CSV table of C-alpha atoms and ligand atoms in Angstrom, one decimal:
chain,number,residue,atom,x,y,z
A,1,MET,CA,148.7,53.9,-54.1
A,2,ASP,CA,146.4,50.9,-54.2
A,3,LEU,CA,146.9,49.3,-57.6
A,4,GLN,CA,143.5,47.6,-57.3
A,5,LEU,CA,144.8,44.2,-58.4
A,6,LYS,CA,143.7,42.1,-55.4
A,7,ASP,CA,142.7,38.5,-56.5
A,8,LYS,CA,143.3,39.3,-60.2
A,9,VAL,CA,144.6,36.3,-62.1
A,10,ILE,CA,147.7,37.1,-64.2
A,11,VAL,CA,149.3,34.6,-66.5
A,12,ILE,CA,153.1,35.1,-66.8
A,13,THR,CA,155.1,33.2,-69.3
A,14,GLY,CA,158.6,32.4,-68.2
A,15,GLY,CA,157.3,33.4,-64.8
A,16,ALA,CA,159.6,31.1,-62.7
A,17,LYS,CA,163.0,32.8,-63.4
A,18,GLY,CA,164.5,36.2,-64.2
A,19,ILE,CA,162.3,39.1,-65.2
A,20,GLY,CA,159.2,36.8,-65.2
A,21,ALA,CA,159.8,35.7,-61.6
A,22,ALA,CA,160.2,39.3,-60.6
A,23,ILE,CA,156.8,40.1,-62.2
A,24,THR,CA,155.3,37.0,-60.4
A,25,ARG,CA,156.7,38.2,-57.0
A,26,THR,CA,155.7,41.8,-57.5
A,27,GLY,CA,152.2,40.8,-58.5
A,28,VAL,CA,151.9,38.6,-55.5
A,29,ASP,CA,152.9,41.5,-53.3
A,30,GLU,CA,150.0,43.4,-54.8
A,31,GLY,CA,147.5,40.6,-54.1
A,32,THR,CA,147.4,39.0,-57.5
A,33,ILE,CA,147.1,35.3,-58.2
A,34,PRO,CA,149.9,34.3,-60.6
A,35,VAL,CA,149.7,31.6,-63.2
A,36,ILE,CA,153.4,30.8,-63.5
A,37,VAL,CA,154.2,29.1,-66.9
A,38,ASP,CA,157.7,27.9,-67.5
A,39,ARG,CA,159.5,24.9,-69.0
A,40,ASP,CA,162.1,24.9,-66.2
A,41,GLN,CA,160.5,22.5,-63.8
A,42,GLN,CA,163.0,22.9,-61.0
A,43,ALA,CA,162.6,26.7,-61.1
A,44,LEU,CA,158.8,26.2,-61.1
A,45,GLN,CA,159.0,24.0,-58.0
A,46,GLN,CA,161.3,26.5,-56.2
A,47,ILE,CA,159.0,29.5,-56.8
A,48,GLU,CA,155.9,27.4,-55.9
A,49,LYS,CA,157.6,26.4,-52.6
A,50,GLU,CA,158.6,30.0,-51.9
A,51,LEU,CA,155.0,31.3,-52.4
A,52,LYS,CA,153.5,28.4,-50.5
A,53,ALA,CA,155.7,29.3,-47.5
A,54,LYS,CA,154.3,32.8,-47.6
A,55,HIS,CA,150.7,31.3,-47.8
A,56,LYS,CA,150.2,32.9,-51.3
A,57,GLN,CA,148.0,31.3,-53.9
A,58,ALA,CA,149.6,30.5,-57.2
A,59,LEU,CA,149.2,28.1,-60.1
A,60,CYS,CA,152.3,26.6,-61.6
A,61,ILE,CA,152.1,25.0,-65.1
A,62,ALA,CA,155.1,23.4,-66.8
A,63,ALA,CA,154.9,23.9,-70.6
A,64,GLU,CA,157.1,24.3,-73.7
A,65,LEU,CA,155.4,27.3,-75.2
A,66,SER,CA,157.0,27.0,-78.7
A,67,LYS,CA,154.3,24.3,-79.2
A,68,PRO,CA,150.9,26.0,-80.0
A,69,GLU,CA,148.9,23.2,-78.4
A,70,GLU,CA,150.8,23.8,-75.1
A,71,CYS,CA,149.7,27.5,-75.2
A,72,ARG,CA,146.1,26.3,-75.6
A,73,ARG,CA,146.5,23.8,-72.7
A,74,VAL,CA,148.0,26.5,-70.4
A,75,VAL,CA,145.2,29.0,-71.0
A,76,THR,CA,142.5,26.3,-70.7
A,77,GLU,CA,144.0,24.9,-67.5
A,78,ALA,CA,144.4,28.3,-65.9
A,79,HIS,CA,140.8,29.2,-66.6
A,80,ARG,CA,139.6,25.7,-65.5
A,81,GLN,CA,141.4,26.0,-62.1
A,82,LEU,CA,140.9,29.7,-61.3
A,83,GLY,CA,137.7,30.6,-63.2
A,84,ARG,CA,139.0,33.8,-64.7
A,85,ILE,CA,142.0,35.3,-66.5
A,86,ASP,CA,142.5,39.1,-65.9
A,87,ALA,CA,145.8,39.7,-67.5
A,88,LEU,CA,148.6,38.2,-69.6
A,89,VAL,CA,152.3,38.9,-69.5
A,90,ASN,CA,154.1,37.5,-72.6
A,91,ASN,CA,157.7,37.3,-71.3
A,92,ALA,CA,159.3,34.0,-72.2
A,93,GLY,CA,162.1,34.2,-74.7
A,94,VAL,CA,165.8,33.5,-75.4
A,95,ASN,CA,168.4,35.4,-77.3
A,96,ASP,CA,169.4,32.3,-79.4
A,97,LYS,CA,171.9,33.9,-81.7
A,98,ILE,CA,170.5,32.7,-85.0
A,99,GLY,CA,172.4,35.0,-87.3
A,100,LEU,CA,172.2,35.9,-91.0
A,101,GLU,CA,175.2,33.8,-92.0
A,102,GLU,CA,175.5,31.1,-89.4
A,103,GLY,CA,171.7,30.5,-89.2
A,104,SER,CA,169.6,28.7,-91.8
A,105,PRO,CA,166.0,29.0,-93.0
A,106,GLU,CA,165.0,26.2,-90.6
A,107,LYS,CA,166.8,27.7,-87.6
A,108,TYR,CA,165.3,31.1,-88.3
A,109,VAL,CA,161.8,29.7,-88.2
A,110,GLU,CA,162.6,27.8,-84.9
A,111,SER,CA,163.9,31.0,-83.4
A,112,LEU,CA,160.5,32.7,-84.2
A,113,GLU,CA,158.8,29.7,-82.6
A,114,ARG,CA,160.8,30.3,-79.4
A,115,ASN,CA,160.5,34.1,-79.4
A,116,LEU,CA,157.4,35.2,-81.3
A,117,LEU,CA,154.7,32.7,-82.2
A,118,HIS,CA,153.8,31.9,-78.6
A,119,TYR,CA,153.2,35.6,-77.9
A,120,PHE,CA,150.4,35.5,-80.5
A,121,ASN,CA,149.2,32.0,-79.4
A,122,MET,CA,148.9,32.9,-75.7
A,123,ALA,CA,147.1,36.1,-76.5
A,124,HIS,CA,144.8,34.3,-79.1
A,125,TYR,CA,143.7,31.7,-76.5
A,126,ALA,CA,143.5,34.2,-73.6
A,127,VAL,CA,141.5,36.9,-75.4
A,128,PRO,CA,138.0,35.4,-74.8
A,129,TYR,CA,138.7,35.4,-71.0
A,130,LEU,CA,140.4,38.9,-71.1
A,131,LYS,CA,137.3,40.3,-72.8
A,132,ARG,CA,135.1,39.1,-69.9
A,133,ALA,CA,137.5,40.7,-67.4
A,134,GLY,CA,138.3,43.9,-69.3
A,135,GLY,CA,141.9,42.8,-68.8
A,136,ALA,CA,145.3,43.9,-70.0
A,137,ILE,CA,148.3,42.5,-71.8
A,138,VAL,CA,152.0,43.4,-71.3
A,139,ASN,CA,154.5,42.1,-73.9
A,140,ILE,CA,158.2,42.0,-73.1
A,141,SER,CA,160.3,43.0,-76.0
A,142,SER,CA,164.0,43.9,-76.2
A,143,LYS,CA,166.3,46.8,-77.1
A,144,THR,CA,167.6,44.6,-80.0
A,145,ALA,CA,164.3,45.4,-81.8
A,146,LEU,CA,165.6,48.9,-82.2
A,147,THR,CA,169.3,48.9,-81.9
A,148,GLY,CA,170.2,45.5,-83.5
A,149,GLN,CA,172.9,43.3,-81.9
A,150,GLY,CA,174.4,41.4,-84.8
A,151,GLY,CA,174.3,37.6,-85.2
A,152,THR,CA,170.7,37.3,-83.8
A,153,SER,CA,168.3,37.8,-86.7
A,154,GLY,CA,165.6,35.5,-85.2
A,155,TYR,CA,165.5,37.1,-81.8
A,156,ALA,CA,165.8,40.7,-83.0
A,157,SER,CA,163.0,40.2,-85.6
A,158,ALA,CA,160.8,38.5,-83.1
A,159,LYS,CA,161.3,41.4,-80.6
A,160,GLY,CA,160.5,43.9,-83.4
A,161,ALA,CA,157.3,42.1,-84.3
A,162,ILE,CA,156.3,42.0,-80.7
A,163,LEU,CA,156.3,45.9,-80.7
A,164,ALA,CA,154.2,45.9,-83.9
A,165,LEU,CA,151.7,43.3,-82.4
A,166,THR,CA,151.4,45.5,-79.3
A,167,ARG,CA,150.1,48.4,-81.4
A,168,GLU,CA,148.0,46.1,-83.5
A,169,TRP,CA,146.3,44.4,-80.5
A,170,ALA,CA,145.9,47.7,-78.7
A,171,VAL,CA,143.8,48.8,-81.7
A,172,GLU,CA,141.9,45.5,-82.2
A,173,LEU,CA,141.0,45.2,-78.5
A,174,LEU,CA,139.9,48.9,-78.0
A,175,PRO,CA,136.2,47.9,-78.1
A,176,TYR,CA,136.7,45.5,-75.1
A,177,GLN,CA,138.7,48.0,-73.0
A,178,ILE,CA,141.6,45.6,-73.1
A,179,ARG,CA,144.9,47.6,-72.9
A,180,VAL,CA,148.1,46.3,-74.5
A,181,ASN,CA,151.5,47.7,-73.8
A,182,ALA,CA,155.1,46.7,-74.3
A,183,ILE,CA,158.2,47.0,-72.1
A,184,VAL,CA,161.6,47.3,-73.7
A,185,PRO,CA,164.4,46.2,-71.4
A,186,ALA,CA,168.1,46.5,-72.4
A,187,GLU,CA,170.5,45.1,-69.8
A,188,VAL,CA,168.9,43.2,-66.8
A,189,MET,CA,170.9,40.7,-64.8
A,190,THR,CA,169.0,37.4,-65.0
A,191,PRO,CA,169.9,33.7,-65.3
A,192,LEU,CA,169.7,34.2,-69.1
A,193,TYR,CA,171.9,37.3,-69.1
A,194,ARG,CA,174.4,35.5,-66.8
A,195,GLN,CA,174.6,32.6,-69.2
A,196,TRP,CA,175.3,35.0,-72.1
A,197,LEU,CA,177.9,36.9,-70.2
A,198,ASP,CA,179.7,33.7,-69.2
A,199,THR,CA,180.3,32.9,-72.9
A,200,PHE,CA,182.9,35.7,-72.9
A,201,PRO,CA,186.5,34.9,-71.9
A,202,ASN,CA,186.4,37.6,-69.2
A,203,PRO,CA,182.8,38.1,-68.1
A,204,ASP,CA,183.6,40.7,-65.4
A,205,GLU,CA,185.4,42.9,-67.9
A,206,LYS,CA,182.6,42.5,-70.4
A,207,LEU,CA,180.0,43.5,-67.8
A,208,ALA,CA,182.0,46.5,-66.7
A,209,GLY,CA,182.2,47.6,-70.3
A,210,ILE,CA,178.4,47.3,-70.7
A,211,THR,CA,177.4,49.1,-67.5
A,212,ALA,CA,179.8,51.9,-68.2
A,213,LYS,CA,177.6,52.7,-71.3
A,214,ILE,CA,174.3,52.8,-69.4
A,215,PRO,CA,173.5,56.5,-68.9
A,216,LEU,CA,171.5,56.4,-65.7
A,217,GLY,CA,173.6,55.3,-62.8
A,218,LYS,CA,176.0,53.2,-65.0
A,219,ARG,CA,174.3,50.1,-63.7
A,220,MET,CA,172.2,47.2,-64.9
A,221,THR,CA,168.4,47.5,-64.7
A,222,LEU,CA,167.0,45.5,-61.8
A,223,ALA,CA,164.5,42.8,-62.8
A,224,GLU,CA,162.2,44.4,-60.1
A,225,GLU,CA,162.3,47.7,-62.0
A,226,ILE,CA,160.8,45.9,-65.1
A,227,ALA,CA,158.3,44.1,-62.8
A,228,TRP,CA,157.1,47.3,-61.1
A,229,THR,CA,156.4,48.9,-64.5
A,230,ALA,CA,154.7,45.7,-65.8
A,231,ILE,CA,152.4,45.4,-62.8
A,232,PHE,CA,151.6,49.2,-63.0
A,233,LEU,CA,150.7,48.8,-66.7
A,234,LEU,CA,148.4,45.9,-65.8
A,235,SER,CA,146.6,47.8,-63.1
A,236,PRO,CA,143.6,50.1,-63.5
A,237,ARG,CA,145.9,52.9,-62.3
A,238,SER,CA,147.3,53.0,-65.9
A,239,GLY,CA,143.8,52.8,-67.2
A,240,HIS,CA,144.3,55.3,-70.1
A,241,THR,CA,147.6,53.9,-71.4
A,242,THR,CA,147.5,51.5,-74.4
A,243,GLY,CA,149.6,50.7,-77.4
A,244,GLN,CA,152.8,52.1,-75.7
A,245,GLN,CA,156.4,51.0,-75.6
A,246,LEU,CA,158.0,51.7,-72.3
A,247,PHE,CA,161.8,51.7,-72.3
A,248,VAL,CA,162.9,50.7,-68.8
A,249,ASP,CA,166.6,50.8,-69.6
A,250,GLY,CA,168.3,53.7,-67.8
A,251,GLY,CA,168.3,55.7,-71.0
A,252,TYR,CA,170.2,53.1,-72.9
A,253,VAL,CA,168.3,53.3,-76.2
A,254,HIS,CA,167.4,57.0,-76.4
A,255,LEU,CA,169.9,59.1,-74.6
A,256,ASP,CA,173.1,60.4,-76.3
A,257,ARG,CA,175.8,57.7,-75.8
A,258,ALA,CA,178.4,60.5,-76.0
A,259,ILE,CA,177.4,61.4,-72.4
A,260,THR,CA,178.8,58.1,-71.2
B,301,LIG,P1,165.5,33.9,-68.2
B,301,LIG,O1,166.4,34.3,-67.0
B,301,LIG,O2,166.0,32.8,-69.1
B,301,LIG,O3,164.0,33.5,-67.6
B,301,LIG,C1,163.1,33.2,-68.6
B,301,LIG,C2,162.3,31.9,-68.2
B,301,LIG,O4,161.5,31.6,-69.3
B,301,LIG,C3,163.3,30.7,-68.0
B,301,LIG,O5,162.9,29.9,-66.9
B,301,LIG,C4,163.1,30.0,-69.3
B,301,LIG,O6,163.4,28.6,-69.3
B,301,LIG,C5,161.6,30.2,-69.6
B,301,LIG,N1,161.3,30.0,-71.1
B,301,LIG,C6,162.0,30.5,-72.1
B,301,LIG,N2,161.4,30.1,-73.3
B,301,LIG,C7,160.4,29.3,-72.9
B,301,LIG,C8,159.5,28.5,-73.7
B,301,LIG,N3,159.5,28.5,-75.0
B,301,LIG,N4,158.5,27.8,-73.0
B,301,LIG,C9,158.5,27.9,-71.6
B,301,LIG,N5,159.4,28.5,-70.9
B,301,LIG,C10,160.3,29.2,-71.5
B,301,LIG,O7,165.2,35.2,-69.1
B,301,LIG,P2,165.1,36.8,-68.8
B,301,LIG,O8,166.4,37.4,-69.0
B,301,LIG,O9,164.4,37.0,-67.5
B,301,LIG,O10,164.3,37.3,-70.0
B,301,LIG,C11,162.8,37.4,-70.0
B,301,LIG,C12,162.4,38.2,-71.2
B,301,LIG,O11,163.0,39.5,-71.2
B,301,LIG,C13,162.8,37.5,-72.5
B,301,LIG,O12,161.7,37.7,-73.5
B,301,LIG,C14,164.0,38.3,-73.0
B,301,LIG,O13,164.1,38.4,-74.4
B,301,LIG,C15,163.6,39.7,-72.4
B,301,LIG,N6,164.8,40.6,-72.3
B,301,LIG,C16,165.7,40.3,-71.3
B,301,LIG,C17,166.8,41.2,-71.2
B,301,LIG,C18,167.9,41.0,-70.1
B,301,LIG,O14,168.8,41.8,-70.1
B,301,LIG,N7,167.8,40.0,-69.3
B,301,LIG,C19,167.0,42.2,-72.1
B,301,LIG,C20,166.0,42.5,-73.1
B,301,LIG,C21,164.9,41.6,-73.1
B,301,LIG,P3,164.9,28.1,-69.7
B,301,LIG,O15,165.9,28.6,-68.7
B,301,LIG,O16,164.8,26.6,-69.8
B,301,LIG,O17,165.2,28.8,-71.1
């Protein structure tokens, strides 16, 4: 199936590592031009080098997205250099464990800045260009929005709000044929996940305990499996899908845990 994405410009936040990098690479395989936005400069340089070696066009922008002016700069720069923006993947985020008791009002707001506000800001600044392109948005949420995790009020509430915004924007952008969908991952091995796992005294044992509870295949979701879904959702091949939440999680959230 030709996804009809050749030369489409896709802005991917957190696009240099983990799930974002998988979306970058999958998009490039489909002929898209990625705008890779990340604060990890080393990871940005690595992916830039990798794509250059394959003679692929890409624009890398280092930015700290929790600052609204950085979101504006990223979008303006992407449009200035590439002349169009066809799609946005809001992906950057971090499970920063700002809990109900250990957190504070200030830390809670900071967590929302890290995990939620830049989703709005990026979409806000990108919408004028997406309108011209009849583009699409994919928002990456998390299972914690629905299951909770404990000790992570900031992250969980941000991820829940992202699902609400997905529906809200899908409605608001109907007149412009801009589709907005969310992907809800559960357990994906990425640098962020590895970091979290390594906080446990026995990471291997912890990982085995987690995968044993994933209904389909008793395995982690591959970052590529999130990416394939994201790129399909951005493509005209999913042209009548909007306002949806796709759980790419091996049945983690919805299937009966008793079966595991
Ligand atoms: P990752 O491995 O940490 O990759 C994310 C990239 O985004 C990193 O390079 C990170 O830089 C960057 N980034 C984060 N916040 C940023 C900011 N404010 N400004 C600029 N760059 C920023 O993370 P991942 O596991 O791929 O997660 C990607 C998304 O999936 C997140 O929204 C996460 O909540 C969601 N998710 C992941 C899982 C999972 O199992 N991995 C499950 C559910 C949801 P730093 O390394 O400097 O932070």
